[in-house]
Short mmCIF file of C-alpha atoms in Angstrom, two decimals:
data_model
loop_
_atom_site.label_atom_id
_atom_site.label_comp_id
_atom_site.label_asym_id
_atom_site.label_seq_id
_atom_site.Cartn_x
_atom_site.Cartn_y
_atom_site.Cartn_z
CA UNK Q 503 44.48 27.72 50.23
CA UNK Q 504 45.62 26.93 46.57
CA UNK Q 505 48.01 24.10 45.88
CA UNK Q 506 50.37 26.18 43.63
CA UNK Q 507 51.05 29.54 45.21
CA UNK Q 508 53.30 32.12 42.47
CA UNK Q 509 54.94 35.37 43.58
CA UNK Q 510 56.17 37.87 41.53
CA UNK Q 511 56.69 41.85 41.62
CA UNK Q 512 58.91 44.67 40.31
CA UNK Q 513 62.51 44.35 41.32
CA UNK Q 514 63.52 45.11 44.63
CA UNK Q 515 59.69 43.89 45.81
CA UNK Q 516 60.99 41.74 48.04
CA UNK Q 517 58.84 38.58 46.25
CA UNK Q 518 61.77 36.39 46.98
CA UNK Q 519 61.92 37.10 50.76
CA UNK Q 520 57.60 36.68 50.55
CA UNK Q 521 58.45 33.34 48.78
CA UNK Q 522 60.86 31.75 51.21
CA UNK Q 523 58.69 33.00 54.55
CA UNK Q 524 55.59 31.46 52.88
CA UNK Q 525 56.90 28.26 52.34
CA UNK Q 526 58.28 28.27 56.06
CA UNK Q 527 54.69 29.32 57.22
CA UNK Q 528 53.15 26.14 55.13
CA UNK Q 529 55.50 23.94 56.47
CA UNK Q 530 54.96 24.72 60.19
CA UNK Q 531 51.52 24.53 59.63
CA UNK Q 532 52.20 20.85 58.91
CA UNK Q 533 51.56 20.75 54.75
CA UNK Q 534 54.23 19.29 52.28
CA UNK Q 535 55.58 21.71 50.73
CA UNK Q 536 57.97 22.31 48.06
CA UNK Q 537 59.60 25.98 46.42
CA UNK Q 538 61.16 26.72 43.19
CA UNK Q 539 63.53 29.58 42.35
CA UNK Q 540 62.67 30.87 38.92
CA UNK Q 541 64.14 34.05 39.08
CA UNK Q 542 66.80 33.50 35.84
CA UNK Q 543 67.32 37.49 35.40
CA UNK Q 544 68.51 38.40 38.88
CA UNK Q 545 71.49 36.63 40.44
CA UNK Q 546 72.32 38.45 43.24
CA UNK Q 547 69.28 37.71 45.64
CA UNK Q 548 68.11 34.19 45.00
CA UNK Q 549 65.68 31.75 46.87
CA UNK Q 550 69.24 29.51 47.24
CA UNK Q 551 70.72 32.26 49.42
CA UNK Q 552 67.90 31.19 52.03
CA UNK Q 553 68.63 27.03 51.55
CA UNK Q 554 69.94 26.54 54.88
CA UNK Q 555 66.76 27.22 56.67
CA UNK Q 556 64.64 25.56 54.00
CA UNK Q 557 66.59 22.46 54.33
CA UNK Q 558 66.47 22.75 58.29
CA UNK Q 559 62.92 22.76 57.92
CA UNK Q 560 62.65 19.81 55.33
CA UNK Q 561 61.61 22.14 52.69
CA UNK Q 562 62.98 20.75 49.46
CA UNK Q 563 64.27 23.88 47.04
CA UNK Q 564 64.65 23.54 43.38
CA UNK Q 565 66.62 26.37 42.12
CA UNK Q 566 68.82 26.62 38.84
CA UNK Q 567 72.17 24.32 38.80
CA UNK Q 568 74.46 27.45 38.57
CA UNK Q 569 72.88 29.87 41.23
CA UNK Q 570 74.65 31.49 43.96
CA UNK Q 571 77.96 30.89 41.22
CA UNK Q 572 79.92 33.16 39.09
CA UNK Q 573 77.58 31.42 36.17
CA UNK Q 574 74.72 32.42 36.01
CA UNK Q 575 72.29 30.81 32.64
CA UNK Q 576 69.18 31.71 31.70
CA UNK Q 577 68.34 27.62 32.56
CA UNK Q 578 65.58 26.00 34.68
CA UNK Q 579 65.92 22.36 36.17
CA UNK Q 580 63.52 19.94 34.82
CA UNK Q 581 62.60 18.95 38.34
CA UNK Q 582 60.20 21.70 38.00
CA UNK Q 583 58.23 20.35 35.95
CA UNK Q 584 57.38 18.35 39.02
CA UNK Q 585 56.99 20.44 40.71
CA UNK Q 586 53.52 21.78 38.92
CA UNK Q 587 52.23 18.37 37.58
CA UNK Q 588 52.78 16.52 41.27
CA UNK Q 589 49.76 17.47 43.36
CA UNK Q 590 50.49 15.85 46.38
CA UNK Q 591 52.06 19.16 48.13
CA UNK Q 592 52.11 22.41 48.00
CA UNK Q 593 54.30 24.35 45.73
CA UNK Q 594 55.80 27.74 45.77
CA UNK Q 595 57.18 29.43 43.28
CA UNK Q 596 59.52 32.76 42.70
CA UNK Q 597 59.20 34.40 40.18
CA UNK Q 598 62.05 36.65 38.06
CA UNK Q 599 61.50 40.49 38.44
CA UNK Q 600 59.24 42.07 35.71
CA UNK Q 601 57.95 40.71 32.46
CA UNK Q 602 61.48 39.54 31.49
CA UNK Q 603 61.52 37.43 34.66
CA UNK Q 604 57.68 36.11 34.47
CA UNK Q 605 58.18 35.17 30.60
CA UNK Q 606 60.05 31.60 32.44
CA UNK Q 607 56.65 31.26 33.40
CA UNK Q 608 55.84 30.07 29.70
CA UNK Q 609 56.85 26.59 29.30
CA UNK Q 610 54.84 26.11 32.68
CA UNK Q 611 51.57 27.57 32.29
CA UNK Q 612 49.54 25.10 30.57
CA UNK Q 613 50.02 22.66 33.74
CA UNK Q 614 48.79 25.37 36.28
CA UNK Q 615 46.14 26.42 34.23
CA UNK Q 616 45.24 22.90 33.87
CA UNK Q 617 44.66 22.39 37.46
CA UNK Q 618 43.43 25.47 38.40
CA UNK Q 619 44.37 25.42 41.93
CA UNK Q 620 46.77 28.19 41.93
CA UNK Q 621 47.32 31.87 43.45
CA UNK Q 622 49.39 34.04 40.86
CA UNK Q 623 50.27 36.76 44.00
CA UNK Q 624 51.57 40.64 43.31
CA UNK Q 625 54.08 41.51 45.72
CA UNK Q 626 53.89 45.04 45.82
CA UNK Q 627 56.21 47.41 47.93
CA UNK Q 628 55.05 51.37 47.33
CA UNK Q 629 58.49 52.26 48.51
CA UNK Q 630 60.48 51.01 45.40
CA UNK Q 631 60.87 53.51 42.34
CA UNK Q 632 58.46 52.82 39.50
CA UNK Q 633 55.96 51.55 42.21
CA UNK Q 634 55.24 54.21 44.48
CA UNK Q 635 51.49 54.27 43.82
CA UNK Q 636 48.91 52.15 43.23
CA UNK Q 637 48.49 53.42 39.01
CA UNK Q 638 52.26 52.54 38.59
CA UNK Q 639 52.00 48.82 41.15
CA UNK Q 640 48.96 48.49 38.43
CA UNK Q 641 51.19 49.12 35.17
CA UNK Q 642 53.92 46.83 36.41
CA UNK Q 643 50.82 44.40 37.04
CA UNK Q 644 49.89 44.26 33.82
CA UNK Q 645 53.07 43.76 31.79
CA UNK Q 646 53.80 40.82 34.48
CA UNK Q 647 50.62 39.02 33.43
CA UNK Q 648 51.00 39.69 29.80
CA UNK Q 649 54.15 38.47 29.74
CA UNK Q 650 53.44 35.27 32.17
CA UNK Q 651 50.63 34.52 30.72
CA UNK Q 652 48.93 34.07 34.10
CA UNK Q 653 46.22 36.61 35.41
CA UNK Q 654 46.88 37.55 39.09
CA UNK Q 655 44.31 36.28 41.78
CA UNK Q 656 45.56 38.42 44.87
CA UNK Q 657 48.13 41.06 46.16
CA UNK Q 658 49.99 41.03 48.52
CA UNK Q 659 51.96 44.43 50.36
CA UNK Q 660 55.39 44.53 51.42
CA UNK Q 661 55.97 48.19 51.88
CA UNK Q 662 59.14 48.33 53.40
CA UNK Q 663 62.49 50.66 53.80
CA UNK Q 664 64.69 47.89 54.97
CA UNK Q 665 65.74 47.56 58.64
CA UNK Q 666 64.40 50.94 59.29
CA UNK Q 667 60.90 50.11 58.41
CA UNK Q 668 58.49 50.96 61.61
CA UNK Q 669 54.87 50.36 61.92
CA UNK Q 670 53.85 53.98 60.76
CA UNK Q 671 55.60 53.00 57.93
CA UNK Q 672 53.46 50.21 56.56
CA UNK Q 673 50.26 51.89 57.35
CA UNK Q 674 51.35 54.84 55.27
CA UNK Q 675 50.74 52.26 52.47
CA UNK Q 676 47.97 50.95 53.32
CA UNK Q 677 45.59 53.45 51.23
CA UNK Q 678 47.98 52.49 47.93
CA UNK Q 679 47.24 49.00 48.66
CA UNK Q 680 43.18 49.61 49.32
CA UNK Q 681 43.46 50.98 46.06
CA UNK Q 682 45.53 48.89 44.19
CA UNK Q 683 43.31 46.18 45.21
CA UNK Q 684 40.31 48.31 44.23
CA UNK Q 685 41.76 48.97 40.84
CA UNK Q 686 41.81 45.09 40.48
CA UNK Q 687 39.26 43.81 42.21
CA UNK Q 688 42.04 41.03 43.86
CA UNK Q 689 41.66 40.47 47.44
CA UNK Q 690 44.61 41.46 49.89
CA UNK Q 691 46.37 38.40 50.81
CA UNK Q 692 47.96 39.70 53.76
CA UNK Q 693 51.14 42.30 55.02
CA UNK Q 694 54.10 40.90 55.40
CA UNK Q 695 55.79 42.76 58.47
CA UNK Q 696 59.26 42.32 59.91
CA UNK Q 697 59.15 39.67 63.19
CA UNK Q 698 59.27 42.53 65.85
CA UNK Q 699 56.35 44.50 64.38
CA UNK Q 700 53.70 41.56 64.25
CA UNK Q 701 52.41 42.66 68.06
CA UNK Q 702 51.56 46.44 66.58
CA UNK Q 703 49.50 44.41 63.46
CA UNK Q 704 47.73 41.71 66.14
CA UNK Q 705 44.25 40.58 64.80
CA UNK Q 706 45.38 41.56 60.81
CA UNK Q 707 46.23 39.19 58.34
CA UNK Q 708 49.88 39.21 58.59
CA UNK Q 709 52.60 37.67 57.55
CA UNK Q 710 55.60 37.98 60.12
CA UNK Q 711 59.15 38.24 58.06
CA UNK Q 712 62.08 36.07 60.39
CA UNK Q 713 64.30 36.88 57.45
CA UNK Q 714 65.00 40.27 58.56
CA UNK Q 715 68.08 40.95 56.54
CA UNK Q 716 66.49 40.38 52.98
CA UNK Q 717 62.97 42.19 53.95
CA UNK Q 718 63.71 44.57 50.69
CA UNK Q 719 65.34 41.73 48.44
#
């Protein structure tokens, strides 16, 4: 368990959804734990749509002053910063879509690499256009890290189709993900899988997804 855990992915991933879940997980596993939305390229899905269950949980969020607004500024709160120099919780952080989203991760990188107690976490989802196999999850990889500045440590796979997703579904994937993670030598973290599914995955390393309406977000 790393103190700073990162998530990031092509658009439409569903990192943000992986993110939020995550931090829920930590918390109810009785760790202090604190989540930053850095996503400044999309507004329409943000970690702040989900701050009604983090603050019902006592999970502080830290997310950009004009979020969820018709303003929307390439900006980051300075509270961030304390977020990655405090090491006395956990922190999570979301990252923007893409290389244009992980380049945020810039003016934060010397202070995680500092510590180096961090998990820099591919959220891939073979279902999305422009990641539908484990070459192009690996491409989109790549441009992440070069833009971030921040080598990935671990994948994880959200293969979804929304709602509709079934079981059968996510193990369609799961030869894309054996091989993404063979292309990279990075361990599988786990497989996220919506709440009703987690019986049909018993004994796997899952992670169950209570945010059903923003699986594909």
């Amino acid at each position: 368990m790393k103190r700073v855990t990162l998530f990031a992915g092509h658009y439409g991933s569903g990192k943000t959804n992986i993110a939020v879940n995550y931090a829920l997980k930590l918390h109810a596993e009785g760790k202090a734990v604190k989540i930053a939305d850095l996503d400044i390229v999309n507004p329409y899905f943000r970690t702040k749509d989900s701050a009604a269950e983090l603050e019902a949980a006592g999970i502080e969020l830290i997310s950009p002053a004009f979020a969820n607004s018709n303003v929307d500024l390439p900006a980051l709160p300075q509270e961030v910063y304390g977020l990655v120099q405090n090491r006395e919780f956990y922190a999570i952080m979301d990252i923007g879509g893409d290389e244009r989203g992980a380049l945020a991760l810039g003016r934060y990188r010397p202070y995680i690499l500092e510590e180096n107690n961090f998990e820099m976490v591919f959220v891939a989802n073979f279902y999305r256009p422009l990641t539908r196999s484990a070459e192009e999850a690996l491409e989109v990889m790549r441009e992440i890290e070069a833009a971030g500045g921040i080598p990935f440590t671990a994948i994880v796979n959200n293969s979804n189709i929304g709602s509709e997703t079934t079981a059968d579904d996510i193990r369609a994937t799961e030869d894309e993900i054996k091989k993404l993670s063979e292309l990279t030598s990075l361990p599988v973290l786990f497989t996220s899988v919506k709440e009703d599914l987690a019986k049909q995955f018993e004994g796997e390393s899952v992670l169950p997804l209570n945010l059903q309406k923003k699986i594909i977000s």
